[in-house]
Amino acid sequence: MASSHTVLMRLVASAYSIAQKAGTIVRCVIAEGDLGIVQKTSATDLQTKADRLVQMSICSSLARKFPKLTIIGEEDLPPGEVDQELIEDGQWEEILKQPCPSQYSAIKEEDLVVWVDPLDGTKEYTEGLLDNVTVLIGIAYEGKAIAGIINQPYYNYQNNEKEKLREHGNEAQAGPDAALGRTIWGVLGLGAFGFQLKEAPAGKHIITTTRSHSNQLVTDCISAMNPDTVLRVGGAGNKIIQLIEGKASAYVFASPGCKKWDTCAPEVILHAVGGKLTDIHGNALQYNKEVKHMNSAGVLAALRNYEYYASHVPESVKNALIP
């Protein structure tokens, strides 16, 4: 019976199923061919039909099951009726078999804040760089990110889909029935699941950073770290996945622009496997409901050797980024 489980684990189990539905919606929008793109603040700050539908799906599904939650989503959408087809009321039973870490067992629904990025990597989504895209649901308690769910709608896209797309044309194979996608989840004190943890090559400084929001501060900060390789990709969720799968050794974004909904879920996954994510000054990010949404002092993250990267952030960069 659900009532025998803690609020946190029921929420994570529900969010897992909701994130999987979100991944299906993301693929359906592409398959239908009309992305419904609108510009928000600039040519690099976009919103698509998938952003809108996924946010409605996640927020409405969570609010129905957990009415006392605080839910903060990226998109500013008008209130209104949500199509029943967007509602997911299932939960992933495998998560309910896991023990809730004792420090979180007495948490009440009203104590939790959920940060939702319905489509992380929207610009890349519009450009067909589908493996950059993630759906992020982060759960915070007392200002700290404690549980997170990341859905990759197009995981395996590069490996499996190119041949199929060539054979069958884009539409059918990019649809909801394609054998694509995965969901990663984690809870602090329990662990992170749904992927194979791998470390980047020892002694190499492989830095992953922004693809479309770079500036002089970002460039100066990365240069000071003596990188062997710099990877420019979309999506905060995607960059953290690069860290936990050994493709990069640090994630550096020395600029405002990244928001709480970009970092909440990925931070949990990284912290659950022993990594570290902070702002450029080394401060922990705060996720209480009153906090400003912008990570104004940037992001610095690593699975291992965090101190090396933190010690190489130039003072000029720190002085330019006010927490």
Short mmCIF file of N, CA, C and O in Angstrom, two decimals, residues 105-184:
data_model
loop_
_atom_site.label_atom_id
_atom_site.label_comp_id
_atom_site.label_asym_id
_atom_site.label_seq_id
_atom_site.Cartn_x
_atom_site.Cartn_y
_atom_site.Cartn_z
N SER A 105 12.91 10.45 6.32
CA SER A 105 11.73 9.59 6.47
C SER A 105 10.50 10.33 7.02
O SER A 105 9.38 9.92 6.77
N ALA A 106 10.73 11.42 7.74
CA ALA A 106 9.59 12.13 8.35
C ALA A 106 9.20 13.41 7.58
O ALA A 106 8.36 14.17 8.04
N ILE A 107 9.80 13.61 6.42
CA ILE A 107 9.49 14.82 5.63
C ILE A 107 8.01 14.84 5.26
O ILE A 107 7.45 13.83 4.84
N LYS A 108 7.42 16.02 5.39
CA LYS A 108 6.03 16.21 4.97
C LYS A 108 6.00 16.80 3.56
O LYS A 108 6.94 17.48 3.14
N GLU A 109 4.88 16.56 2.88
CA GLU A 109 4.69 17.07 1.52
C GLU A 109 4.96 18.58 1.42
O GLU A 109 5.63 19.06 0.51
N GLU A 110 4.43 19.33 2.37
CA GLU A 110 4.53 20.79 2.31
C GLU A 110 5.95 21.30 2.56
O GLU A 110 6.23 22.48 2.35
N ASP A 111 6.86 20.39 2.98
CA ASP A 111 8.25 20.79 3.22
C ASP A 111 9.11 20.72 1.96
O ASP A 111 10.27 21.13 1.97
N LEU A 112 8.55 20.17 0.90
CA LEU A 112 9.34 19.91 -0.31
C LEU A 112 9.07 20.94 -1.41
O LEU A 112 7.96 21.43 -1.57
N VAL A 113 10.14 21.25 -2.14
CA VAL A 113 10.04 22.14 -3.30
C VAL A 113 10.54 21.35 -4.52
O VAL A 113 11.61 20.74 -4.47
N VAL A 114 9.75 21.35 -5.58
CA VAL A 114 10.11 20.62 -6.80
C VAL A 114 10.44 21.64 -7.90
O VAL A 114 9.65 22.53 -8.20
N TRP A 115 11.64 21.50 -8.47
CA TRP A 115 12.10 22.38 -9.56
C TRP A 115 12.03 21.60 -10.86
O TRP A 115 12.65 20.54 -10.99
N VAL A 116 11.30 22.15 -11.85
CA VAL A 116 11.02 21.43 -13.09
C VAL A 116 11.58 22.18 -14.29
O VAL A 116 11.23 23.33 -14.54
N ASP A 117 12.45 21.51 -15.05
CA ASP A 117 12.82 22.00 -16.37
C ASP A 117 12.23 21.02 -17.38
O ASP A 117 12.73 19.90 -17.53
N PRO A 118 11.15 21.41 -18.05
CA PRO A 118 10.45 20.45 -18.91
C PRO A 118 11.26 20.00 -20.12
O PRO A 118 11.07 18.90 -20.63
N LEU A 119 12.17 20.87 -20.57
CA LEU A 119 13.00 20.52 -21.73
C LEU A 119 14.32 21.28 -21.60
O LEU A 119 14.40 22.45 -21.97
N ASP A 120 15.32 20.62 -21.05
CA ASP A 120 16.63 21.23 -20.87
C ASP A 120 17.43 21.00 -22.15
O ASP A 120 17.63 19.86 -22.56
N GLY A 121 17.84 22.09 -22.79
CA GLY A 121 18.49 21.98 -24.09
C GLY A 121 17.52 22.27 -25.22
O GLY A 121 17.56 21.64 -26.29
N THR A 122 16.62 23.25 -24.99
CA THR A 122 15.60 23.56 -26.00
C THR A 122 16.21 23.97 -27.34
O THR A 122 15.75 23.53 -28.40
N LYS A 123 17.24 24.81 -27.29
CA LYS A 123 17.85 25.27 -28.55
C LYS A 123 18.37 24.08 -29.36
O LYS A 123 18.18 23.99 -30.57
N GLU A 124 19.02 23.16 -28.65
CA GLU A 124 19.55 21.98 -29.33
C GLU A 124 18.41 21.12 -29.88
O GLU A 124 18.52 20.53 -30.97
N TYR A 125 17.32 21.03 -29.15
CA TYR A 125 16.13 20.29 -29.59
C TYR A 125 15.63 20.84 -30.93
O TYR A 125 15.31 20.09 -31.85
N THR A 126 15.61 22.18 -31.04
CA THR A 126 15.11 22.80 -32.28
C THR A 126 16.08 22.60 -33.44
O THR A 126 15.70 22.72 -34.60
N GLU A 127 17.34 22.29 -33.11
CA GLU A 127 18.36 22.12 -34.16
C GLU A 127 18.64 20.65 -34.47
O GLU A 127 19.55 20.33 -35.24
N GLY A 128 17.89 19.75 -33.83
CA GLY A 128 18.07 18.33 -34.11
C GLY A 128 19.19 17.65 -33.36
O GLY A 128 19.51 16.50 -33.63
N LEU A 129 19.79 18.34 -32.38
CA LEU A 129 20.84 17.73 -31.55
C LEU A 129 20.15 17.05 -30.37
O LEU A 129 20.27 17.44 -29.21
N LEU A 130 19.45 15.98 -30.68
CA LEU A 130 18.48 15.43 -29.74
C LEU A 130 19.11 14.74 -28.54
O LEU A 130 18.50 14.64 -27.48
N ASP A 131 20.34 14.26 -28.70
CA ASP A 131 20.99 13.60 -27.56
C ASP A 131 21.42 14.60 -26.48
O ASP A 131 21.84 14.19 -25.40
N ASN A 132 21.30 15.89 -26.73
CA ASN A 132 21.61 16.92 -25.73
C ASN A 132 20.44 17.17 -24.78
O ASN A 132 20.59 17.83 -23.76
N VAL A 133 19.27 16.67 -25.14
CA VAL A 133 18.02 17.06 -24.48
C VAL A 133 17.74 16.19 -23.25
O VAL A 133 17.88 14.97 -23.29
N THR A 134 17.30 16.84 -22.15
CA THR A 134 16.84 16.10 -20.98
C THR A 134 15.59 16.75 -20.39
O THR A 134 15.30 17.92 -20.66
N VAL A 135 14.86 15.98 -19.60
CA VAL A 135 13.74 16.47 -18.79
C VAL A 135 14.19 16.36 -17.33
O VAL A 135 14.67 15.30 -16.91
N LEU A 136 14.06 17.45 -16.56
CA LEU A 136 14.63 17.48 -15.21
C LEU A 136 13.57 17.73 -14.15
O LEU A 136 12.81 18.70 -14.24
N ILE A 137 13.52 16.87 -13.14
CA ILE A 137 12.65 17.05 -11.98
C ILE A 137 13.53 16.94 -10.73
O ILE A 137 14.02 15.85 -10.41
N GLY A 138 13.77 18.07 -10.08
CA GLY A 138 14.61 18.10 -8.88
C GLY A 138 13.77 18.34 -7.64
O GLY A 138 12.81 19.13 -7.67
N ILE A 139 14.11 17.69 -6.54
CA ILE A 139 13.35 17.77 -5.30
C ILE A 139 14.26 18.31 -4.20
O ILE A 139 15.35 17.76 -3.97
N ALA A 140 13.82 19.39 -3.53
CA ALA A 140 14.65 20.03 -2.51
C ALA A 140 13.93 20.06 -1.16
O ALA A 140 12.70 20.15 -1.09
N TYR A 141 14.74 20.01 -0.10
CA TYR A 141 14.25 20.05 1.28
C TYR A 141 15.17 20.95 2.09
O TYR A 141 16.38 20.78 2.06
N GLU A 142 14.58 21.91 2.75
CA GLU A 142 15.35 22.89 3.54
C GLU A 142 16.46 23.54 2.71
O GLU A 142 17.58 23.73 3.17
N GLY A 143 16.13 23.84 1.44
CA GLY A 143 17.05 24.54 0.56
C GLY A 143 18.10 23.68 -0.12
O GLY A 143 18.88 24.16 -0.93
N LYS A 144 18.10 22.38 0.18
CA LYS A 144 19.12 21.48 -0.38
C LYS A 144 18.48 20.50 -1.37
O LYS A 144 17.40 19.95 -1.11
N ALA A 145 19.15 20.29 -2.49
CA ALA A 145 18.68 19.31 -3.48
C ALA A 145 18.92 17.91 -2.94
O ALA A 145 20.05 17.53 -2.66
N ILE A 146 17.82 17.12 -2.76
CA ILE A 146 17.97 15.80 -2.13
C ILE A 146 17.55 14.63 -3.02
O ILE A 146 17.91 13.49 -2.75
N ALA A 147 16.77 14.90 -4.07
CA ALA A 147 16.35 13.82 -4.97
C ALA A 147 16.18 14.39 -6.37
O ALA A 147 15.81 15.55 -6.53
N GLY A 148 16.48 13.58 -7.36
CA GLY A 148 16.39 14.08 -8.73
C GLY A 148 16.09 12.99 -9.73
O GLY A 148 16.45 11.82 -9.54
N ILE A 149 15.40 13.39 -10.78
CA ILE A 149 15.06 12.49 -11.88
C ILE A 149 15.45 13.19 -13.18
O ILE A 149 15.10 14.34 -13.41
N ILE A 150 16.19 12.49 -14.03
CA ILE A 150 16.58 12.99 -15.35
C ILE A 150 16.10 11.99 -16.40
O ILE A 150 16.49 10.83 -16.37
N ASN A 151 15.23 12.45 -17.30
CA ASN A 151 14.86 11.61 -18.44
C ASN A 151 15.60 12.10 -19.67
O ASN A 151 15.65 13.30 -19.95
N GLN A 152 16.21 11.17 -20.39
CA GLN A 152 16.83 11.47 -21.69
C GLN A 152 15.94 10.87 -22.77
O GLN A 152 16.02 9.67 -23.04
N PRO A 153 15.09 11.67 -23.40
CA PRO A 153 14.14 11.11 -24.38
C PRO A 153 14.83 10.42 -25.55
O PRO A 153 14.28 9.49 -26.13
N TYR A 154 16.02 10.91 -25.90
CA TYR A 154 16.71 10.37 -27.08
C TYR A 154 18.00 9.65 -26.72
O TYR A 154 18.91 9.56 -27.54
N TYR A 155 18.08 9.09 -25.53
CA TYR A 155 19.22 8.23 -25.21
C TYR A 155 19.24 7.07 -26.20
O TYR A 155 18.21 6.48 -26.51
N ASN A 156 20.42 6.76 -26.72
CA ASN A 156 20.60 5.73 -27.76
C ASN A 156 20.30 6.25 -29.16
O ASN A 156 20.46 5.53 -30.13
N TYR A 157 19.89 7.50 -29.25
CA TYR A 157 19.55 8.08 -30.55
C TYR A 157 20.71 7.97 -31.54
O TYR A 157 20.54 7.51 -32.66
N GLN A 158 21.90 8.38 -31.09
CA GLN A 158 23.06 8.37 -31.99
C GLN A 158 23.43 6.95 -32.40
O GLN A 158 23.81 6.70 -33.53
N ASN A 159 23.33 6.01 -31.47
CA ASN A 159 23.75 4.64 -31.76
C ASN A 159 22.77 3.90 -32.64
O ASN A 159 23.14 3.23 -33.59
N ASN A 160 21.49 4.01 -32.29
CA ASN A 160 20.51 3.14 -32.92
C ASN A 160 19.68 3.77 -34.03
O ASN A 160 19.15 3.08 -34.87
N GLU A 161 19.55 5.09 -33.98
CA GLU A 161 18.54 5.69 -34.84
C GLU A 161 19.03 6.08 -36.23
O GLU A 161 18.25 6.12 -37.16
N LYS A 162 20.32 6.37 -36.36
CA LYS A 162 20.78 6.88 -37.66
C LYS A 162 20.46 5.89 -38.78
O LYS A 162 19.96 6.28 -39.84
N GLU A 163 20.73 4.61 -38.53
CA GLU A 163 20.46 3.61 -39.56
C GLU A 163 18.97 3.51 -39.83
O GLU A 163 18.52 3.48 -40.97
N LYS A 164 18.16 3.52 -38.77
CA LYS A 164 16.72 3.43 -38.94
C LYS A 164 16.17 4.65 -39.67
O LYS A 164 15.30 4.53 -40.52
N LEU A 165 16.70 5.81 -39.31
CA LEU A 165 16.21 7.03 -39.95
C LEU A 165 16.51 7.01 -41.45
O LEU A 165 15.71 7.44 -42.27
N ARG A 166 17.70 6.48 -41.79
CA ARG A 166 18.05 6.39 -43.21
C ARG A 166 17.11 5.42 -43.93
O ARG A 166 16.68 5.64 -45.06
N GLU A 167 16.78 4.32 -43.25
CA GLU A 167 15.97 3.29 -43.89
C GLU A 167 14.50 3.70 -44.02
O GLU A 167 13.85 3.39 -45.00
N HIS A 168 13.98 4.36 -42.98
CA HIS A 168 12.53 4.51 -42.90
C HIS A 168 12.04 5.94 -42.98
O HIS A 168 10.84 6.17 -42.93
N GLY A 169 12.94 6.90 -43.06
CA GLY A 169 12.48 8.28 -43.01
C GLY A 169 12.30 8.71 -41.56
O GLY A 169 12.12 7.89 -40.68
N ASN A 170 12.35 10.00 -41.34
CA ASN A 170 12.41 10.51 -39.97
C ASN A 170 11.18 10.22 -39.12
O ASN A 170 11.29 9.89 -37.96
N GLU A 171 9.99 10.36 -39.70
CA GLU A 171 8.80 10.46 -38.86
C GLU A 171 8.57 9.22 -38.00
O GLU A 171 8.50 9.32 -36.78
N ALA A 172 8.47 8.06 -38.65
CA ALA A 172 8.06 6.88 -37.90
C ALA A 172 9.03 6.54 -36.79
O ALA A 172 8.65 6.24 -35.67
N GLN A 173 10.32 6.61 -37.08
CA GLN A 173 11.29 6.14 -36.11
C GLN A 173 11.56 7.13 -34.97
O GLN A 173 12.10 6.75 -33.96
N ALA A 174 11.19 8.39 -35.18
CA ALA A 174 11.38 9.34 -34.08
C ALA A 174 10.15 9.41 -33.19
O ALA A 174 10.10 10.18 -32.25
N GLY A 175 9.16 8.59 -33.47
CA GLY A 175 7.91 8.63 -32.72
C GLY A 175 8.00 7.96 -31.36
O GLY A 175 9.05 7.46 -30.97
N PRO A 176 6.89 7.92 -30.65
CA PRO A 176 6.91 7.44 -29.27
C PRO A 176 7.21 5.96 -29.14
O PRO A 176 7.57 5.50 -28.06
N ASP A 177 7.08 5.19 -30.23
CA ASP A 177 7.32 3.75 -30.13
C ASP A 177 8.77 3.37 -30.41
O ASP A 177 9.13 2.20 -30.32
N ALA A 178 9.60 4.33 -30.77
CA ALA A 178 11.01 4.02 -31.02
C ALA A 178 11.67 3.57 -29.72
O ALA A 178 11.32 4.02 -28.64
N ALA A 179 12.61 2.61 -29.85
CA ALA A 179 13.28 2.07 -28.66
C ALA A 179 14.33 3.07 -28.18
O ALA A 179 15.52 2.88 -28.34
N LEU A 180 13.84 4.12 -27.60
CA LEU A 180 14.72 5.22 -27.20
C LEU A 180 14.46 5.60 -25.75
O LEU A 180 13.41 5.31 -25.21
N GLY A 181 15.43 6.32 -25.18
CA GLY A 181 15.20 6.97 -23.90
C GLY A 181 15.62 6.16 -22.70
O GLY A 181 15.69 4.92 -22.74
N ARG A 182 15.92 6.87 -21.62
CA ARG A 182 16.18 6.25 -20.32
C ARG A 182 15.88 7.28 -19.24
O ARG A 182 15.84 8.49 -19.49
N THR A 183 15.68 6.79 -18.03
CA THR A 183 15.45 7.66 -16.89
C THR A 183 16.46 7.33 -15.79
O THR A 183 16.56 6.17 -15.35
N ILE A 184 17.19 8.35 -15.38
CA ILE A 184 18.16 8.26 -14.30
C ILE A 184 17.53 8.87 -13.06
O ILE A 184 16.82 9.88 -13.17
#
